[in-house]
mmCIF file of C-alpha atoms in Angstrom:
data_model
loop_
_atom_site.group_PDB
_atom_site.id
_atom_site.type_symbol
_atom_site.label_atom_id
_atom_site.label_comp_id
_atom_site.label_asym_id
_atom_site.label_seq_id
_atom_site.Cartn_x
_atom_site.Cartn_y
_atom_site.Cartn_z
ATOM 1 C CA MET A 416 -12.099 -135.133 -37.826
ATOM 2 C CA ASN A 417 -9.761 -132.982 -35.778
ATOM 3 C CA ASN A 418 -8.257 -136.215 -33.676
ATOM 4 C CA ARG A 419 -6.643 -137.205 -37.544
ATOM 5 C CA ARG A 420 -5.941 -133.284 -38.264
ATOM 6 C CA ALA A 421 -4.035 -133.290 -35.023
ATOM 7 C CA TYR A 422 -2.073 -136.406 -35.009
ATOM 8 C CA GLU A 423 -1.141 -135.632 -39.075
ATOM 9 C CA GLY A 424 0.092 -132.248 -37.412
ATOM 10 C CA GLY A 425 1.860 -134.073 -35.057
ATOM 11 C CA ILE A 426 4.070 -136.415 -37.710
ATOM 12 C CA PHE A 427 4.519 -133.604 -39.854
ATOM 13 C CA ARG A 428 6.359 -131.579 -36.863
ATOM 14 C CA PHE A 429 7.888 -134.320 -35.886
ATOM 15 C CA MET A 430 9.415 -135.143 -39.107
ATOM 16 C CA THR A 431 9.936 -131.460 -39.811
ATOM 17 C CA GLY A 432 12.254 -131.648 -36.150
ATOM 18 C CA ALA A 433 13.738 -134.312 -37.247
ATOM 19 C CA PHE A 434 14.798 -133.411 -40.823
ATOM 20 C CA LEU A 435 16.069 -130.112 -39.798
ATOM 21 C CA ALA A 436 18.018 -131.702 -36.966
ATOM 22 C CA ALA A 437 19.710 -134.350 -39.404
ATOM 23 C CA CYS A 438 20.436 -131.482 -41.834
ATOM 24 C CA LEU A 439 21.380 -128.557 -39.165
ATOM 25 C CA LEU A 440 23.983 -130.693 -37.558
ATOM 26 C CA PRO A 441 26.714 -131.396 -40.226
ATOM 27 C CA ALA A 442 25.804 -127.444 -41.589
ATOM 28 C CA SER A 443 28.494 -125.115 -39.845
ATOM 29 C CA ALA A 444 28.030 -121.661 -40.763
ATOM 30 C CA ALA A 445 26.156 -121.670 -43.936
ATOM 31 C CA ASP A 446 22.845 -121.217 -43.254
ATOM 32 C CA PHE A 447 20.417 -124.095 -44.467
ATOM 33 C CA PRO A 448 18.763 -124.699 -46.932
ATOM 34 C CA PHE A 449 20.934 -122.815 -49.037
ATOM 35 C CA GLU A 450 19.544 -124.201 -52.522
ATOM 36 C CA PRO A 451 16.507 -125.762 -53.215
ATOM 37 C CA ILE A 452 15.411 -128.779 -51.551
ATOM 38 C CA ARG A 453 14.754 -132.112 -54.415
ATOM 39 C CA LEU A 454 12.564 -134.556 -52.769
ATOM 40 C CA THR A 455 12.895 -137.733 -55.011
ATOM 41 C CA ILE A 456 10.388 -140.136 -55.741
ATOM 42 C CA PRO A 457 10.912 -143.189 -57.395
ATOM 43 C CA PHE A 458 7.367 -143.621 -58.802
ATOM 44 C CA GLY A 459 5.563 -142.203 -61.587
ATOM 45 C CA PRO A 460 3.528 -138.781 -61.016
ATOM 46 C CA GLY A 461 -0.139 -138.627 -60.274
ATOM 47 C CA GLY A 462 0.186 -141.457 -57.757
ATOM 48 C CA PRO A 463 -0.196 -141.906 -53.711
ATOM 49 C CA SER A 464 3.487 -141.496 -53.569
ATOM 50 C CA ASP A 465 3.273 -138.539 -55.910
ATOM 51 C CA PHE A 466 1.064 -137.243 -53.219
ATOM 52 C CA VAL A 467 2.436 -137.987 -50.770
ATOM 53 C CA ALA A 468 5.494 -136.044 -51.411
ATOM 54 C CA ARG A 469 3.755 -133.187 -53.263
ATOM 55 C CA THR A 470 1.808 -132.583 -49.650
ATOM 56 C CA PHE A 471 5.251 -132.818 -47.454
ATOM 57 C CA GLY A 472 7.555 -130.922 -50.228
ATOM 58 C CA GLU A 473 4.557 -128.572 -49.784
ATOM 59 C CA ARG A 474 4.731 -128.181 -45.885
ATOM 60 C CA LEU A 475 8.386 -128.511 -45.850
ATOM 61 C CA ARG A 476 8.631 -125.318 -48.361
ATOM 62 C CA VAL A 477 6.680 -123.233 -45.934
ATOM 63 C CA SER A 478 8.694 -124.190 -42.883
ATOM 64 C CA LEU A 479 12.003 -123.421 -44.585
ATOM 65 C CA GLY A 480 10.665 -120.653 -46.944
ATOM 66 C CA SER A 481 12.809 -122.753 -49.404
ATOM 67 C CA PRO A 482 12.015 -124.349 -52.634
ATOM 68 C CA VAL A 483 10.947 -128.276 -52.627
ATOM 69 C CA ILE A 484 11.291 -129.706 -55.829
ATOM 70 C CA VAL A 485 9.373 -132.901 -56.333
ATOM 71 C CA ASP A 486 11.614 -135.293 -58.698
ATOM 72 C CA SER A 487 9.627 -137.996 -60.244
ATOM 73 C CA ARG A 488 12.107 -140.731 -61.375
ATOM 74 C CA PRO A 489 10.329 -144.265 -61.797
ATOM 75 C CA GLY A 490 11.931 -146.919 -64.114
ATOM 76 C CA GLY A 491 14.283 -149.931 -63.019
ATOM 77 C CA ASN A 492 11.930 -151.142 -60.687
ATOM 78 C CA LYS A 493 12.404 -148.062 -58.385
ATOM 79 C CA ALA A 494 16.025 -148.150 -58.952
ATOM 80 C CA ILE A 495 16.664 -145.044 -60.699
ATOM 81 C CA GLY A 496 15.213 -142.424 -58.474
ATOM 82 C CA THR A 497 16.648 -144.200 -55.257
ATOM 83 C CA GLY A 498 19.976 -144.464 -57.126
ATOM 84 C CA ILE A 499 19.895 -140.701 -57.956
ATOM 85 C CA THR A 500 19.059 -139.785 -54.341
ATOM 86 C CA ALA A 501 21.945 -142.198 -53.208
ATOM 87 C CA LYS A 502 24.251 -140.550 -55.189
ATOM 88 C CA ALA A 503 23.683 -136.656 -54.433
ATOM 89 C CA THR A 504 25.777 -134.802 -51.944
ATOM 90 C CA PRO A 505 25.644 -135.687 -48.850
ATOM 91 C CA ASP A 506 24.308 -132.298 -47.452
ATOM 92 C CA GLY A 507 21.037 -132.772 -46.616
ATOM 93 C CA HIS A 508 19.504 -131.414 -49.970
ATOM 94 C CA THR A 509 17.896 -134.382 -51.509
ATOM 95 C CA LEU A 510 15.566 -136.384 -49.857
ATOM 96 C CA LEU A 511 14.183 -140.092 -50.920
ATOM 97 C CA VAL A 512 10.479 -140.824 -50.565
ATOM 98 C CA VAL A 513 9.805 -144.429 -50.875
ATOM 99 C CA THR A 514 8.639 -147.563 -49.363
ATOM 100 C CA MET A 515 10.164 -150.025 -47.126
ATOM 101 C CA THR A 516 9.488 -153.063 -49.346
ATOM 102 C CA THR A 517 11.511 -150.585 -52.041
ATOM 103 C CA ALA A 518 13.960 -150.083 -49.562
ATOM 104 C CA VAL A 519 14.708 -153.233 -48.148
ATOM 105 C CA SER A 520 13.887 -155.386 -50.436
ATOM 106 C CA LEU A 521 15.163 -154.514 -53.933
ATOM 107 C CA PRO A 522 18.880 -154.754 -52.924
ATOM 108 C CA HIS A 523 17.904 -158.866 -51.988
ATOM 109 C CA LEU A 524 16.295 -159.193 -55.020
ATOM 110 C CA GLN A 525 17.909 -157.471 -57.818
ATOM 111 C CA LYS A 526 21.357 -157.686 -58.659
ATOM 112 C CA ASN A 527 23.600 -154.328 -60.025
ATOM 113 C CA LEU A 528 21.856 -152.079 -58.379
ATOM 114 C CA PRO A 529 23.519 -148.337 -58.887
ATOM 115 C CA TYR A 530 23.382 -147.879 -55.392
ATOM 116 C CA SER A 531 24.206 -150.146 -51.585
ATOM 117 C CA LEU A 532 21.767 -149.761 -48.370
ATOM 118 C CA SER A 533 24.651 -148.436 -46.898
ATOM 119 C CA ASP A 534 24.718 -145.086 -49.375
ATOM 120 C CA LEU A 535 21.190 -144.408 -47.586
ATOM 121 C CA VAL A 536 19.901 -143.573 -44.139
ATOM 122 C CA LEU A 537 16.768 -143.895 -43.222
ATOM 123 C CA VAL A 538 15.799 -140.748 -41.376
ATOM 124 C CA ASN A 539 12.005 -141.641 -40.465
ATOM 125 C CA ARG A 540 8.956 -143.000 -41.361
ATOM 126 C CA PHE A 541 6.427 -140.481 -41.990
ATOM 127 C CA MET A 542 3.501 -142.856 -43.375
ATOM 128 C CA GLN A 543 1.777 -146.052 -43.260
ATOM 129 C CA THR A 544 -0.460 -147.666 -46.148
ATOM 130 C CA PRO A 545 -3.400 -149.597 -45.272
ATOM 131 C CA LEU A 546 -3.453 -152.780 -48.088
ATOM 132 C CA VAL A 547 -6.686 -154.134 -48.626
ATOM 133 C CA VAL A 548 -7.578 -157.812 -50.995
ATOM 134 C CA ALA A 549 -9.704 -157.060 -53.257
ATOM 135 C CA VAL A 550 -11.748 -159.607 -55.966
ATOM 136 C CA HIS A 551 -14.248 -159.414 -58.568
ATOM 137 C CA PRO A 552 -17.781 -160.217 -56.954
ATOM 138 C CA ALA A 553 -18.144 -163.637 -58.790
ATOM 139 C CA VAL A 554 -15.241 -164.734 -57.126
ATOM 140 C CA PRO A 555 -16.721 -167.285 -54.139
ATOM 141 C CA ALA A 556 -14.407 -166.024 -51.017
ATOM 142 C CA ARG A 557 -15.568 -163.528 -49.202
ATOM 143 C CA ALA A 558 -12.754 -164.029 -46.356
ATOM 144 C CA LEU A 559 -8.644 -164.025 -46.798
ATOM 145 C CA ARG A 560 -8.616 -167.953 -46.169
ATOM 146 C CA GLU A 561 -11.334 -169.051 -48.178
ATOM 147 C CA LEU A 562 -9.317 -166.689 -51.534
ATOM 148 C CA VAL A 563 -6.296 -169.139 -50.289
ATOM 149 C CA GLY A 564 -8.464 -172.179 -50.619
ATOM 150 C CA THR A 565 -9.661 -171.418 -53.993
ATOM 151 C CA ILE A 566 -6.425 -170.212 -55.249
ATOM 152 C CA TYR A 567 -5.618 -173.469 -54.047
ATOM 153 C CA GLU A 568 -8.199 -175.095 -55.747
ATOM 154 C CA LEU A 569 -7.725 -173.723 -59.440
ATOM 155 C CA SER A 570 -4.165 -173.880 -59.137
ATOM 156 C CA ALA A 571 -2.337 -176.327 -61.436
ATOM 157 C CA TYR A 572 0.864 -176.368 -59.345
ATOM 158 C CA GLY A 573 -1.092 -177.440 -56.145
ATOM 159 C CA PRO A 574 -0.307 -175.801 -53.053
ATOM 160 C CA ASN A 575 2.509 -172.895 -52.846
ATOM 161 C CA GLU A 576 4.374 -172.286 -49.601
ATOM 162 C CA ALA A 577 4.415 -168.975 -51.063
ATOM 163 C CA LEU A 578 1.039 -168.845 -49.941
ATOM 164 C CA ASP A 579 1.002 -170.125 -47.030
ATOM 165 C CA PRO A 580 1.371 -167.253 -43.964
ATOM 166 C CA ALA A 581 -2.036 -166.282 -45.422
ATOM 167 C CA LEU A 582 -3.392 -169.185 -44.180
ATOM 168 C CA SER A 583 -3.025 -167.863 -41.218
ATOM 169 C CA ALA A 584 -4.274 -165.102 -41.269
#
């Protein structure tokens, strides 16, 4: 457990340092932050992203001595919260906590977004979330390969190219 805390502490120190470096470079004579930090999350409150943002926001508040507002802005397939951040004044006071899927895929999947990828700058990746596949106990599959085979068998359309990469797992 101590290794985990040391690892998390190291990540936080690195993230805080990277954040401060990114924010302080353009700020000339003004002390940073000169207004509350806004951490926008394009997800509803109460989920994992909200928890991560609030935890990071609290540590950032303590480190900077400035209020941090966690602003949940769900909707539009994450485009609303992301668009708000992209259109904010580029002074380092508005940050976006978003998944890589949203940041990278959404512009290619959805037309007429209120932002483009060039409106955002990746500061750092500070969290990884492992994903698992779970099924009801009545499903006969006990491994991913078996699950994909079962899906093929039950599919009215036959083999699906989208599932082919899963077969190699």
